[in-house]
Amino acid sequence: MSSAEQVKPSRKQRVRTLWISDVHLGTRDCQAEHLAAFLKRYQADKVYLVGDIIDGWKLRGGFYWPQAHSNVIRRLLTMSKRGTEVIYVTGNHDEFLRRYSSLVLGNIQLVDEAEHLTADGRRLLVIHGDQFDVITRYHRWLAFLGDSAYEFTLTLNRWLNHWRRRYGYGYWSLSAYLKHKVKSAVNFISDFEEAIAHECVKRGFTGVVCGHIHHAEIRSVGGVEYMNCGDWVESCTALIEQLDGSIQLYRLADEQALAPLEQPIAVEPAA
């Protein structure tokens, strides 16, 4: 079993694997500065981008792409050039890429799902997870409606935390609070976890790494090691496999309570 303890990485730390999901580049709520800084700390053998990295849904309604979002792409390309294998697993918000599945460009692969073998021999299914969301699969209009409602709570989040900072309070996530308190949200997360764990049992996987529901967690579900990357919109979380195969949950909030960066990330030179 992997360790569920949280870890604070040192600069230039050598790790075996990084998993990140639900970055939603192209949206105003993407925490791109924090993600670029996070990626810069590591020398990783593999990086899995577990879906919804680029938000195609949002970009269809209007183009928003600040320099910070380009910096994330530059950082990933630089890591790839230096030998890191980058596996982009498509999600529902970047489903426009699914027509190009199995594309390989140097150290970058585009897939709909992947199998990862940990250093200690565990077989993990790596998948975004929208395939196990009944609303996304069968009621797309509800999915779009829910996405709009979620975006509204994130807008409230921005204003709420603006005033909290002015009065000396730390970051607090309204959307995360609602996920834990609203019964229907709690039931949805539970149903999602059980559905994806059942698929792993059926296919003989030890565990799963997924995203989609923006709820980072490592726990056992039906005998399956369930690991969710979380997101880089509200919680800024990732999964890290150390060289011995242990997998840990990283939370930015543990370091700086999601305080905004005082200085913007500088534009990196072309790789």
Coordinates of C-alpha atoms in Angstrom, one line a residue:
M1 CA 0.0 0.0 0.0
S2 CA 1.2 3.5 -0.7
S3 CA 1.6 6.1 1.9
A4 CA -1.2 8.7 2.2
E5 CA 0.9 11.1 4.2
Q6 CA 1.3 14.5 2.8
V7 CA 4.8 15.7 1.6
K8 CA 6.4 19.0 1.2
P9 CA 9.0 18.8 -1.6
S10 CA 12.4 20.4 -1.6
R11 CA 13.8 22.2 -4.7
K12 CA 15.0 20.1 -7.5
Q13 CA 13.8 16.9 -5.8
R14 CA 14.2 13.7 -7.8
V15 CA 11.0 11.7 -8.0
R16 CA 9.8 8.9 -10.1
T17 CA 6.3 10.1 -11.1
L18 CA 4.1 13.2 -10.9
W19 CA 0.4 13.2 -11.5
I20 CA -1.6 16.4 -12.0
S21 CA -5.2 16.8 -13.3
D22 CA -7.9 19.4 -13.8
V23 CA -5.7 22.4 -14.5
H24 CA -8.2 24.1 -16.7
L25 CA -5.8 26.2 -18.7
G26 CA -7.9 28.9 -20.5
T27 CA -10.0 29.8 -17.5
R28 CA -9.6 32.7 -15.0
D29 CA -9.6 30.4 -12.0
C30 CA -6.6 28.3 -13.1
Q31 CA -3.8 28.6 -10.6
A32 CA -1.2 28.5 -13.3
E33 CA 1.5 30.4 -11.4
H34 CA 1.4 27.9 -8.6
L35 CA 1.5 25.0 -10.9
A36 CA 4.5 26.3 -12.9
A37 CA 6.4 26.8 -9.6
F38 CA 5.5 23.3 -8.4
L39 CA 6.7 21.6 -11.6
K40 CA 9.9 23.6 -11.5
R41 CA 10.9 21.9 -8.2
Y42 CA 11.1 18.4 -9.6
Q43 CA 13.2 16.1 -11.8
A44 CA 10.7 13.4 -12.6
D45 CA 11.0 10.3 -14.8
K46 CA 7.3 10.6 -15.8
V47 CA 4.6 13.2 -15.6
Y48 CA 1.0 12.2 -16.1
L49 CA -1.5 14.9 -17.1
V50 CA -4.7 13.3 -16.0
G51 CA -7.3 15.1 -18.0
D52 CA -8.9 18.6 -18.2
I53 CA -5.5 20.2 -18.6
I54 CA -6.8 22.6 -21.3
D55 CA -10.5 23.7 -20.9
G56 CA -11.9 23.4 -24.4
W57 CA -15.4 24.0 -23.1
K58 CA -14.5 27.4 -21.8
L59 CA -12.3 28.4 -24.8
R60 CA -15.2 27.8 -27.1
G61 CA -17.0 30.7 -25.4
G62 CA -14.1 33.1 -25.6
F63 CA -10.4 33.1 -25.7
Y64 CA -8.5 33.7 -22.4
W65 CA -4.9 32.7 -22.3
P66 CA -2.5 34.8 -20.2
Q67 CA 1.3 34.4 -20.1
A68 CA 1.1 32.3 -16.9
H69 CA -0.8 29.6 -18.8
S70 CA 1.9 29.6 -21.5
N71 CA 4.5 29.2 -18.8
V72 CA 2.9 25.9 -17.7
I73 CA 3.1 24.6 -21.2
R74 CA 6.7 25.8 -21.5
R75 CA 7.7 24.1 -18.3
L76 CA 6.2 20.7 -19.4
L77 CA 8.0 21.0 -22.8
T78 CA 11.2 21.8 -21.0
M79 CA 10.8 18.8 -18.8
S80 CA 10.1 16.6 -21.8
K81 CA 13.2 17.9 -23.6
R82 CA 15.3 17.0 -20.6
G83 CA 14.1 13.4 -20.6
T84 CA 10.9 13.4 -18.6
E85 CA 8.2 11.2 -20.2
V86 CA 5.0 13.2 -20.4
I87 CA 1.7 11.2 -20.8
Y88 CA -1.3 13.3 -21.5
V89 CA -4.5 11.4 -20.5
T90 CA -7.5 13.1 -22.1
G91 CA -10.6 14.3 -20.1
N92 CA -14.0 15.6 -20.8
H93 CA -13.0 19.3 -20.9
D94 CA -10.2 18.5 -23.4
E95 CA -12.2 15.8 -25.2
F96 CA -11.4 17.5 -28.5
L97 CA -8.0 15.8 -28.2
R98 CA -9.5 12.3 -28.1
R99 CA -9.6 12.1 -31.9
Y100 CA -5.7 12.2 -31.7
S101 CA -5.4 9.5 -29.1
S102 CA -2.2 7.3 -29.5
L103 CA -0.3 10.3 -30.9
V104 CA 3.4 10.3 -29.9
L105 CA 5.7 13.3 -30.3
G106 CA 9.1 12.6 -28.9
N107 CA 8.7 12.1 -25.1
I108 CA 5.0 13.3 -25.2
Q109 CA 2.2 10.8 -25.6
L110 CA -1.5 11.4 -25.9
V111 CA -3.8 8.6 -24.7
D112 CA -7.3 8.1 -23.3
E113 CA -6.0 6.0 -20.4
A114 CA -2.7 4.4 -19.3
E115 CA -1.3 1.7 -17.1
H116 CA 1.4 2.7 -14.6
L117 CA 3.6 0.2 -12.9
T118 CA 5.0 1.6 -9.6
A119 CA 8.5 0.9 -8.4
D120 CA 7.2 -1.6 -5.9
G121 CA 5.2 -3.5 -8.6
R122 CA 1.6 -2.3 -8.3
R123 CA -0.5 -1.9 -11.5
L124 CA -2.4 1.3 -11.6
L125 CA -5.1 2.4 -14.0
V126 CA -4.5 6.1 -14.9
I127 CA -7.7 7.7 -16.3
H128 CA -9.4 11.0 -16.0
G129 CA -12.7 9.5 -14.8
D130 CA -15.4 11.2 -16.7
Q131 CA -16.3 7.8 -18.1
F132 CA -17.7 6.9 -14.6
D133 CA -19.7 10.1 -14.2
V134 CA -23.3 9.3 -15.2
I135 CA -24.2 12.9 -15.7
T136 CA -21.3 13.6 -18.0
R137 CA -21.9 10.4 -20.1
Y138 CA -25.7 10.5 -20.4
H139 CA -26.9 14.0 -19.5
R140 CA -24.4 16.4 -21.1
W141 CA -26.8 19.4 -20.8
L142 CA -26.7 18.8 -17.0
A143 CA -22.9 18.6 -17.1
F144 CA -22.7 22.0 -18.8
L145 CA -25.2 23.4 -16.4
G146 CA -23.3 22.0 -13.4
D147 CA -20.1 23.4 -14.9
S148 CA -21.7 26.9 -15.0
A149 CA -22.8 26.6 -11.4
Y150 CA -19.3 25.5 -10.3
E151 CA -17.8 28.5 -12.2
F152 CA -20.2 30.7 -10.3
T153 CA -19.0 29.4 -6.9
L154 CA -15.4 29.9 -8.0
T155 CA -16.3 33.5 -8.8
L156 CA -17.7 33.9 -5.3
N157 CA -14.6 32.2 -4.0
R158 CA -12.4 34.9 -5.7
W159 CA -14.3 37.8 -4.1
L160 CA -14.7 36.1 -0.8
N161 CA -11.0 35.5 -0.5
H162 CA -10.1 39.0 -1.7
W163 CA -11.9 40.4 1.3
R164 CA -10.6 37.7 3.7
R165 CA -7.0 38.7 2.7
R166 CA -7.8 42.3 3.2
Y167 CA -8.9 41.6 6.8
G168 CA -6.0 39.3 7.5
Y169 CA -7.8 35.9 7.1
G170 CA -6.3 32.9 5.3
Y171 CA -7.7 31.2 2.2
W172 CA -11.0 29.4 2.5
S173 CA -12.7 27.4 -0.4
L174 CA -16.4 27.8 -0.7
S175 CA -16.7 25.1 -3.3
A176 CA -14.7 22.6 -1.3
Y177 CA -16.9 23.4 1.7
L178 CA -20.1 22.7 -0.3
K179 CA -18.7 19.4 -1.6
H180 CA -18.3 18.2 2.0
K181 CA -21.6 19.6 3.3
V182 CA -24.1 19.2 0.5
K183 CA -25.5 15.7 0.7
S184 CA -26.0 15.3 -3.1
A185 CA -22.3 16.3 -3.7
V186 CA -21.1 13.9 -1.0
N187 CA -23.2 11.1 -2.6
F188 CA -21.9 11.9 -6.1
I189 CA -18.3 11.6 -4.9
S190 CA -19.0 8.3 -3.2
D191 CA -20.8 6.9 -6.2
F192 CA -17.9 8.0 -8.5
E193 CA -15.3 6.4 -6.3
E194 CA -17.2 3.1 -6.1
A195 CA -17.8 2.9 -9.8
I196 CA -14.2 3.5 -10.7
A197 CA -13.0 1.0 -8.0
H198 CA -15.3 -1.6 -9.4
E199 CA -13.8 -1.2 -12.9
C200 CA -10.3 -1.7 -11.4
V201 CA -11.4 -5.0 -9.8
K202 CA -12.9 -6.1 -13.0
R203 CA -9.7 -5.4 -15.0
G204 CA -7.3 -6.7 -12.4
F205 CA -5.7 -3.3 -11.4
T206 CA -4.3 -2.8 -7.9
G207 CA -5.4 0.8 -7.8
V208 CA -6.4 3.9 -9.8
V209 CA -5.1 7.4 -10.3
C210 CA -7.9 9.7 -11.6
G211 CA -9.2 13.3 -11.5
H212 CA -12.5 14.8 -12.7
I213 CA -14.2 15.5 -9.4
H214 CA -11.7 18.0 -8.0
H215 CA -11.5 16.2 -4.7
A216 CA -7.9 15.0 -3.9
E217 CA -7.7 11.8 -1.8
I218 CA -5.9 8.6 -1.2
R219 CA -7.9 5.8 0.4
S220 CA -9.0 2.3 0.0
V221 CA -12.3 1.7 -1.8
G222 CA -13.6 -1.8 -2.1
G223 CA -10.1 -3.2 -1.7
V224 CA -8.8 -0.9 -4.5
E225 CA -6.2 1.8 -3.9
Y226 CA -8.1 4.9 -5.0
M227 CA -6.0 8.0 -5.6
N228 CA -7.4 11.3 -7.0
C229 CA -5.1 14.1 -8.1
G230 CA -7.5 16.8 -7.2
D231 CA -7.1 20.0 -9.2
W232 CA -5.3 23.3 -9.9
V233 CA -8.3 25.5 -9.7
E234 CA -9.3 25.6 -6.0
S235 CA -7.1 23.1 -4.1
C236 CA -3.8 22.9 -6.0
T237 CA -3.0 19.3 -5.3
A238 CA -1.0 16.5 -6.9
L239 CA 0.2 13.0 -6.4
I240 CA 3.9 12.2 -6.2
E241 CA 5.6 8.7 -6.5
Q242 CA 8.9 8.6 -4.7
L243 CA 11.8 6.5 -5.9
D244 CA 10.7 3.6 -3.6
G245 CA 7.2 3.5 -5.1
S246 CA 5.4 5.2 -2.2
I247 CA 2.7 7.6 -3.4
Q248 CA 2.0 10.8 -1.5
L249 CA -0.6 13.6 -1.7
Y250 CA 0.8 17.1 -2.1
R251 CA -1.3 20.1 -1.1
L252 CA -0.2 23.6 -1.7
A253 CA -2.3 24.8 1.2
D254 CA 0.0 23.0 3.6
E255 CA 2.8 25.3 2.5
Q256 CA 1.3 28.7 2.1
A257 CA -2.5 28.5 2.7
L258 CA -3.0 29.3 -1.0
A259 CA -1.6 32.8 -0.6
P260 CA -1.1 34.6 -4.0
L261 CA 2.4 34.7 -5.3
E262 CA 4.0 38.1 -4.7
Q263 CA 5.9 38.1 -7.9
P264 CA 4.7 36.7 -11.3
I265 CA 6.6 33.8 -12.8
A266 CA 9.1 35.1 -15.3
V267 CA 8.7 34.1 -18.9
E268 CA 11.0 31.2 -19.6
P269 CA 13.4 31.3 -22.5
A270 CA 12.5 29.1 -25.4
A271 CA 13.6 25.5 -24.9

